[in-house]
PDB file of C-alpha atoms in Angstrom:
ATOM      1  CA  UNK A   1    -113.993   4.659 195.263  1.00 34.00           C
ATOM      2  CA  UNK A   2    -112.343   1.533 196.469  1.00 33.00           C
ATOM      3  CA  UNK A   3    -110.139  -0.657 193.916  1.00 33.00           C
ATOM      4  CA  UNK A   4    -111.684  -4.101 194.867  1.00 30.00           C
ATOM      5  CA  UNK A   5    -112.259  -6.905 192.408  1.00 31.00           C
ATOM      6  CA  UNK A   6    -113.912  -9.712 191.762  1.00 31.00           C
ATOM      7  CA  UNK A   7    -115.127 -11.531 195.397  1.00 32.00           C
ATOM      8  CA  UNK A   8    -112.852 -14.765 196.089  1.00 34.00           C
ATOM      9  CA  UNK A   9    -114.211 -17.686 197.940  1.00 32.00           C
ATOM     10  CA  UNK A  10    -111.583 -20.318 199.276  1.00 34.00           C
ATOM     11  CA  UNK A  11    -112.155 -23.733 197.969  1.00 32.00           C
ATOM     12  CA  UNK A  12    -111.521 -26.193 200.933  1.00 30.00           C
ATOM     13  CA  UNK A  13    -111.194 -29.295 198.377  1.00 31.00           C
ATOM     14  CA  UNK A  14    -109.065 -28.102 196.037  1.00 34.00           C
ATOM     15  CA  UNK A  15    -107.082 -24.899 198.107  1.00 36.00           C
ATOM     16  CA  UNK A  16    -107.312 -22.375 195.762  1.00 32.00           C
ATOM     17  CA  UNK A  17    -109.807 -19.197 195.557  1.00 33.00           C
ATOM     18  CA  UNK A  18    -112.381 -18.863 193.101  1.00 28.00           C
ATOM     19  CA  UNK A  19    -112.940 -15.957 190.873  1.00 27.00           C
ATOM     20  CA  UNK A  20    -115.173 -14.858 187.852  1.00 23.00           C
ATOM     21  CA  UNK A  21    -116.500 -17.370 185.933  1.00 26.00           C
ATOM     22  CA  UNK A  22    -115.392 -20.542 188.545  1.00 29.00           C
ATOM     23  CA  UNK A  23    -118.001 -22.501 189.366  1.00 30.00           C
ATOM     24  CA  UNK A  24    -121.037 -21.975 191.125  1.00 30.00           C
ATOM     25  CA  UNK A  25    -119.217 -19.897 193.626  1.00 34.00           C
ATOM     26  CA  UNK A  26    -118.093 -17.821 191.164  1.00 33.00           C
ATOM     27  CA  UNK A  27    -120.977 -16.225 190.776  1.00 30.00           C
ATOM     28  CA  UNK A  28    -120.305 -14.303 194.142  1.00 33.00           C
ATOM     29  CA  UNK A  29    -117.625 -12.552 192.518  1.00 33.00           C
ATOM     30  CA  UNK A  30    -119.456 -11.873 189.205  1.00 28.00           C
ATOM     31  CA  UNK A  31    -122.552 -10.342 191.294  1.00 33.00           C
ATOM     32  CA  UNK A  32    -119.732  -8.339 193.634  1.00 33.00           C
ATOM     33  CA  UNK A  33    -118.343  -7.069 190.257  1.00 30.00           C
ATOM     34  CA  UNK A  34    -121.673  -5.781 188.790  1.00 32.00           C
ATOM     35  CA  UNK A  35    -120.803  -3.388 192.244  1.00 34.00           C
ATOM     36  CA  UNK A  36    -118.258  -1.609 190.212  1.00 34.00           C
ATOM     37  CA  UNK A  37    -115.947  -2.682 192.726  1.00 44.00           C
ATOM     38  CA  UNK A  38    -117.957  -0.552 195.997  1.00 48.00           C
ATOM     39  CA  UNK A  39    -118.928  -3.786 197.829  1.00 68.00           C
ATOM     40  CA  UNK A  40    -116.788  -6.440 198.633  1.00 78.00           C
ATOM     41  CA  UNK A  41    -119.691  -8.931 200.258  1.00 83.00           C
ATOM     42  CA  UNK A  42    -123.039  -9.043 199.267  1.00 89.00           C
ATOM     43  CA  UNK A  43    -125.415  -9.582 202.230  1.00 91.00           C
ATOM     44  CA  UNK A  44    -127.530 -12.335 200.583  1.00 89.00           C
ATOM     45  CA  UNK A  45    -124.685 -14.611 199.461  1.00 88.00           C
ATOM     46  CA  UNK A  46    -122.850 -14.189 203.172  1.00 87.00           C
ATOM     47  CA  UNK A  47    -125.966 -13.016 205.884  1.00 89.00           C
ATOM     48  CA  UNK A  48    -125.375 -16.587 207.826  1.00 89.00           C
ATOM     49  CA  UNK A  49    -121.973 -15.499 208.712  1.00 89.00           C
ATOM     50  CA  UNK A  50    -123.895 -12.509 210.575  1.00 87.00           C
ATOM     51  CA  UNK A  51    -126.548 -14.647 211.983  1.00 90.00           C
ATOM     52  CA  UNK A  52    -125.930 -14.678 216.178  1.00 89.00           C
ATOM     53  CA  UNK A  53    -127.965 -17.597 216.384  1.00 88.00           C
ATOM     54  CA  UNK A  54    -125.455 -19.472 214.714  1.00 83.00           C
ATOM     55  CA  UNK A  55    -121.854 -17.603 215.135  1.00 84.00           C
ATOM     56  CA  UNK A  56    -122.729 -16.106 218.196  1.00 83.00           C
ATOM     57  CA  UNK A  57    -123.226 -12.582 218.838  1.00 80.00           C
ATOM     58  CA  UNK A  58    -119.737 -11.397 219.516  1.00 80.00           C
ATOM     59  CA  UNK A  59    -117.175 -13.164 216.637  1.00 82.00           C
ATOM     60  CA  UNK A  60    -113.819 -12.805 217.294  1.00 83.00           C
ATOM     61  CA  UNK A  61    -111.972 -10.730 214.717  1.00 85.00           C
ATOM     62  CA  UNK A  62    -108.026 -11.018 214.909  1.00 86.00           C
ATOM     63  CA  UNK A  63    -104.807 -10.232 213.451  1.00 86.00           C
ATOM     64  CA  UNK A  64    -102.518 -13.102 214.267  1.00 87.00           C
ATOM     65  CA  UNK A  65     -98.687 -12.890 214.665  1.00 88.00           C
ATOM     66  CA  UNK A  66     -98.933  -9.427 215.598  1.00 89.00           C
ATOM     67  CA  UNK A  67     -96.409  -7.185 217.666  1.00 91.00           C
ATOM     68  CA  UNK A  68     -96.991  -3.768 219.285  1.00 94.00           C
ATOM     69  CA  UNK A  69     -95.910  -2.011 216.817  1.00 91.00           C
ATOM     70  CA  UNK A  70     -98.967  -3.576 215.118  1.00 89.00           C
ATOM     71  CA  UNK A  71    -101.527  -2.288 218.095  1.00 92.00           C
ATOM     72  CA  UNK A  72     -99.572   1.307 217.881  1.00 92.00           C
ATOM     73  CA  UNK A  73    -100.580   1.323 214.323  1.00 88.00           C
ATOM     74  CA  UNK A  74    -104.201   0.676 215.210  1.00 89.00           C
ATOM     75  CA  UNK A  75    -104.135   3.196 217.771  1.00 93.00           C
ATOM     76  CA  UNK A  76    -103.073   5.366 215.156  1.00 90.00           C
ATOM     77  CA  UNK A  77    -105.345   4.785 212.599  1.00 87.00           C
ATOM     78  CA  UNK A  78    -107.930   5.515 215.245  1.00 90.00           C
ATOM     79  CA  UNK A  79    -106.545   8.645 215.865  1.00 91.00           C
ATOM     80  CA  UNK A  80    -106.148   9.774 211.916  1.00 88.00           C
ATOM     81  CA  UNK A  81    -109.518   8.315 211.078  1.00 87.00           C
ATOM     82  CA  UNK A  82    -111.310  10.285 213.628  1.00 91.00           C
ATOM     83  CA  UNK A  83    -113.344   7.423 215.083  1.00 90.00           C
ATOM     84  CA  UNK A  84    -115.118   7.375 218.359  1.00 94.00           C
ATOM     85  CA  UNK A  85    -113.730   6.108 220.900  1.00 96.00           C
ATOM     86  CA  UNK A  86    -113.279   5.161 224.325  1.00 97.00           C
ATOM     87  CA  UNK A  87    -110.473   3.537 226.497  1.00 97.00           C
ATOM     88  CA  UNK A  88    -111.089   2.116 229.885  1.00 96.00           C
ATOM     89  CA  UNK A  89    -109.420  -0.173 232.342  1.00 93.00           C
ATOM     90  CA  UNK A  90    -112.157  -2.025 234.244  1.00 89.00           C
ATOM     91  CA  UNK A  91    -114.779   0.861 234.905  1.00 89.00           C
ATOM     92  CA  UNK A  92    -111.875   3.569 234.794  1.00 93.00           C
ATOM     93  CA  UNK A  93    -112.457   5.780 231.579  1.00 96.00           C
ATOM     94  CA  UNK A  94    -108.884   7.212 230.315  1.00 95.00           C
ATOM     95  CA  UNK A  95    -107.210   8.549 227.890  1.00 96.00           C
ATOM     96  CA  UNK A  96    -105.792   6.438 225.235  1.00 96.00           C
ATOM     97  CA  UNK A  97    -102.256   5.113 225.930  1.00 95.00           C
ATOM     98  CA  UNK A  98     -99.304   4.336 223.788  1.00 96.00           C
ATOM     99  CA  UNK A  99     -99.732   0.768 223.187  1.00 96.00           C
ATOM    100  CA  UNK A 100     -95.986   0.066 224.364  1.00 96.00           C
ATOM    101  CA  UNK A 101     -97.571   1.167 227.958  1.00 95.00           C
ATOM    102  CA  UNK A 102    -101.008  -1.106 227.847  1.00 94.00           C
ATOM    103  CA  UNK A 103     -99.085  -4.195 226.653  1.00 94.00           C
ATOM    104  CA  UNK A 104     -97.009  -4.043 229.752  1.00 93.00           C
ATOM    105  CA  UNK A 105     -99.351  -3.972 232.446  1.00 89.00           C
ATOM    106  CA  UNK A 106     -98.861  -6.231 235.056  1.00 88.00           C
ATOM    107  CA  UNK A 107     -99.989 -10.246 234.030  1.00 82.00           C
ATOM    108  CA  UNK A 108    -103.028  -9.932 237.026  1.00 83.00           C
ATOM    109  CA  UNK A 109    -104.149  -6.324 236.081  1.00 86.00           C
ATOM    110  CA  UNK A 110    -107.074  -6.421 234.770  1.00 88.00           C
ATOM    111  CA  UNK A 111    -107.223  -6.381 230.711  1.00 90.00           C
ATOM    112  CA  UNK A 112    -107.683  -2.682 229.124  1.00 94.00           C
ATOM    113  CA  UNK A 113    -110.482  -2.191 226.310  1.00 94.00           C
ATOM    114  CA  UNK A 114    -110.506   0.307 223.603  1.00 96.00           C
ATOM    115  CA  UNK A 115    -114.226   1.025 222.488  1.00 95.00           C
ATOM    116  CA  UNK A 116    -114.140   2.407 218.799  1.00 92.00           C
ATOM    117  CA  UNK A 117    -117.243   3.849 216.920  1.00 91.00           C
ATOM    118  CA  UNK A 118    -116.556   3.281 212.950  1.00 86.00           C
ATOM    119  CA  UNK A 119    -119.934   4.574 212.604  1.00 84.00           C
ATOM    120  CA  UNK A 120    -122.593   6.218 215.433  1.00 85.00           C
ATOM    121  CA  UNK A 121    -124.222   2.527 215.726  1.00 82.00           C
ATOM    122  CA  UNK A 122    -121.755   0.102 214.882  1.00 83.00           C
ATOM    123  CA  UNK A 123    -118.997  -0.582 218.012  1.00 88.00           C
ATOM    124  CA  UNK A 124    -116.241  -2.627 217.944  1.00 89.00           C
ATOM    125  CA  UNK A 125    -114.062  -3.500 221.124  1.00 92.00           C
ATOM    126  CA  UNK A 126    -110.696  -4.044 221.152  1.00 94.00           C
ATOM    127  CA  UNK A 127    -108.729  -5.912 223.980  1.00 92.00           C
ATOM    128  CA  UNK A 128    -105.383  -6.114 224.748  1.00 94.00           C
ATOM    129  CA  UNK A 129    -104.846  -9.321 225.775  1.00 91.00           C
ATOM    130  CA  UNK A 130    -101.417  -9.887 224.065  1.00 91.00           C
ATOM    131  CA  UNK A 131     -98.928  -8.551 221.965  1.00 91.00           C
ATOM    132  CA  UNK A 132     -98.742 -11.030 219.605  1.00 93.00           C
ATOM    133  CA  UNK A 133    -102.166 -10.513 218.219  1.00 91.00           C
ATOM    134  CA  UNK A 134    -104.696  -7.790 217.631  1.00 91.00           C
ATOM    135  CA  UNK A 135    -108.002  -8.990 218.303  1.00 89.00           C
ATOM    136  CA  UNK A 136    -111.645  -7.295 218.596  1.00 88.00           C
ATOM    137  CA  UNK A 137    -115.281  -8.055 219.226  1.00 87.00           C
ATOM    138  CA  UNK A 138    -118.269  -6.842 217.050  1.00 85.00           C
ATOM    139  CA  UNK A 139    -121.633  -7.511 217.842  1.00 87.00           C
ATOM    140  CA  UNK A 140    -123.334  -8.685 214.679  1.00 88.00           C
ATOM    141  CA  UNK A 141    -127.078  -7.525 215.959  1.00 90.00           C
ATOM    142  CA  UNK A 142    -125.529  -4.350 214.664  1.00 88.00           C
ATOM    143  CA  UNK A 143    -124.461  -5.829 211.469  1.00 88.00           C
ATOM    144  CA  UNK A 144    -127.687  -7.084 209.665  1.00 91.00           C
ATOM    145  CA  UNK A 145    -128.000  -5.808 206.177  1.00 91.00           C
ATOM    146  CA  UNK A 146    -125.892  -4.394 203.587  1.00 92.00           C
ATOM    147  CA  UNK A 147    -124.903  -0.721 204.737  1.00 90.00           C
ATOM    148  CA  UNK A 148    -123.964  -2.453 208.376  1.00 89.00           C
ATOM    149  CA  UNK A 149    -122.118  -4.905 206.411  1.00 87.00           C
ATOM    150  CA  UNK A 150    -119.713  -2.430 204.282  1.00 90.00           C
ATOM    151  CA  UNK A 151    -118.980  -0.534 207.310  1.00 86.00           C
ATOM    152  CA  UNK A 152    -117.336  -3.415 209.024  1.00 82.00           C
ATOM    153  CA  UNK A 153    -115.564  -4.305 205.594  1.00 84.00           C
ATOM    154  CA  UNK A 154    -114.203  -0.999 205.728  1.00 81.00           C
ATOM    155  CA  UNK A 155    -113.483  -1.012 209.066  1.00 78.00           C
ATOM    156  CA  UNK A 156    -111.144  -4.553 208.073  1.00 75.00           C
ATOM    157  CA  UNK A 157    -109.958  -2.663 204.722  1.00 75.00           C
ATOM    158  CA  UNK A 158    -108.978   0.454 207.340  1.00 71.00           C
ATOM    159  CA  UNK A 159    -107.037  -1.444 209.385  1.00 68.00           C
ATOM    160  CA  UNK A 160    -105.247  -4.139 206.963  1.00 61.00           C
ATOM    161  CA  UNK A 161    -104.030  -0.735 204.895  1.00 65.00           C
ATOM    162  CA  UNK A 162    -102.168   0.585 208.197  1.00 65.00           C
ATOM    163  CA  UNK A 163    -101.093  -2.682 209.452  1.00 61.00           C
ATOM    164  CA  UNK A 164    -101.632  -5.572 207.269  1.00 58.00           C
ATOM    165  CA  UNK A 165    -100.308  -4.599 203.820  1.00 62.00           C
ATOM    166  CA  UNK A 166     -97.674  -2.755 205.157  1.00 61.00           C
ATOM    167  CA  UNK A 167     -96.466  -5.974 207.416  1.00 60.00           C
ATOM    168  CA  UNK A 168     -98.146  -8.409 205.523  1.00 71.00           C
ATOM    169  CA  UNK A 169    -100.708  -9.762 208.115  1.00 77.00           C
ATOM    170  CA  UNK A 170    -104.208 -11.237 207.704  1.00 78.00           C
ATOM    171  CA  UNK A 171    -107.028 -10.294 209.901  1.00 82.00           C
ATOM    172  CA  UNK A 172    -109.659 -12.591 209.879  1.00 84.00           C
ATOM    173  CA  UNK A 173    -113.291 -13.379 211.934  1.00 86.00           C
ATOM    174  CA  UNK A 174    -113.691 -16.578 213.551  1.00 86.00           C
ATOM    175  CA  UNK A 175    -117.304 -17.774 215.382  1.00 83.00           C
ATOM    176  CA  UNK A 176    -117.540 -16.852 218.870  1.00 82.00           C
ATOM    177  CA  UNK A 177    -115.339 -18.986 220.760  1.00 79.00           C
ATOM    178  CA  UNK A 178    -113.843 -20.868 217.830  1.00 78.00           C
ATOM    179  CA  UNK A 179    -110.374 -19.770 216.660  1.00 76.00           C
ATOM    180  CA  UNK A 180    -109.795 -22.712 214.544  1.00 80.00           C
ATOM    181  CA  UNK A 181    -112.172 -21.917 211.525  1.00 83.00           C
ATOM    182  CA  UNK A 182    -112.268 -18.638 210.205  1.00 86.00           C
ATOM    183  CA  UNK A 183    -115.144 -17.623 208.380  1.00 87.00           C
ATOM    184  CA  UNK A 184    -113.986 -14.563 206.253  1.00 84.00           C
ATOM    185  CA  UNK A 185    -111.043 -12.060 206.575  1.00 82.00           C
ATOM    186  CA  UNK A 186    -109.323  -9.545 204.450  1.00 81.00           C
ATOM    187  CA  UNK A 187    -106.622 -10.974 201.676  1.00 79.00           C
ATOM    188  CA  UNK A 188    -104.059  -8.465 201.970  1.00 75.00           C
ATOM    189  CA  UNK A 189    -102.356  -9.277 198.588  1.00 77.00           C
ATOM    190  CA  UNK A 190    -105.995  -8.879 196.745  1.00 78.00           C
ATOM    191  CA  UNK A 191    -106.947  -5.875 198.882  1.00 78.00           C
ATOM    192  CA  UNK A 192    -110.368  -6.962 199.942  1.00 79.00           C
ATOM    193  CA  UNK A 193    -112.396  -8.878 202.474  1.00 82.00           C
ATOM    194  CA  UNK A 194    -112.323 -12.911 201.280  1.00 83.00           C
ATOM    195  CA  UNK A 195    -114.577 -15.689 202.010  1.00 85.00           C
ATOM    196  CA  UNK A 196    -112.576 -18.711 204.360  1.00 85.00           C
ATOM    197  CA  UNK A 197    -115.902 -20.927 204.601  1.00 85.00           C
ATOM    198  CA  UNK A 198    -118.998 -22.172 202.331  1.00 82.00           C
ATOM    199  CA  UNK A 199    -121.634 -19.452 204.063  1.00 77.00           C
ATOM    200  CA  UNK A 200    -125.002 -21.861 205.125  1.00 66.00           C
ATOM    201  CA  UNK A 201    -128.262 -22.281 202.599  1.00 48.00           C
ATOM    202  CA  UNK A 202    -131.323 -21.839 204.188  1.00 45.00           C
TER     203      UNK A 202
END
């Protein structure tokens, strides 16, 4: 049993999150709480942040300022968690590196993925692109509803444990091709997956 609390949402206007009791959007948290802490999003207060048709069907999840050590760690919790997975360099399947040794491939070669199986039918693809920052895909037709949708906040929680409250890095999911406004990402001092962005009535 996981020790999240209440649900935060980020408050453009004012810059501070709101909790229990705050406001119309503080009724997020309060319903997230009646979870006894299990869930950190609820998919009817956040399904337009999973809708392709309007983020795009591969969002771009990333840890920012990261280093290799960082990308080791990931390879590592890959490892201990027992995940799926698959590492290829263009259509050559091999097995997974040291991160030191993908991160300094030549500048032209062509960039490495790691394929990694949380679950049997949700995939998310890592890249190594740079050092400096850990990034991933996930397609979100394979995150509609609320199981799909705790998976890949574990799958943040799982990775922010090994890397980002140990160093003290966000991770966070931007629309596809959009890295200036982050929709949701995990809070490393409150332990869970926040809201960044008003999610879309319809």
């Amino acid at each position: 049993m996981c020790d999240l609390g209440e649900l935060c949402v980020a408050d453009r206007r004012e810059g501070v999150p709101y909790g229990f009791g705050q406001g119309k959007r503080g009724a997020l948290g309060r319903r997230a709480g009646q979870h006894c802490g299990m869930t950190d999003l609820l998919w009817d207060d956040v399904s337009s942040f999973f809708d392709p048709d309007l983020m795009g069907s591969l969002p771009d999840v990333r840890v920012p300022n990261a280093s290799v050590e960082d990308w080791q760690a990931v390879l590592d919790l890959v490892q201990e968690k027992g995940w799926k997975c698959q590492y290829s360099e263009g259509e050559m399947v091999l097995p997974v590196p040291r991160a030191e040794a993908v991160l300094s491939r030549p500048t032209d070669a062509e960039c490495p993925d790691l394929r990694v199986w949380p679950t049997a039918d949700v995939l998310a693809i890592f890249r190594f692109r740079a050092d400096d920052e850990v990034d991933f895909d996930v397609d979100l037709w394979e995150l509609q509803g609320q199981d799909r949708l705790d998976v890949f906040c574990g799958l943040l929680r799982g990775l922010l444990r090994e890397i980002g409250r140990r160093l003290g890095k966000p991770v966070q999911m931007d629309p596809e091709g959009d890295c200036v406004h982050p929709v949701l990402g995990f809070d490393v001092e409150a332990d869970r997956v926040v809201l960044l962005a008003d999610p879309q009535v319809r």
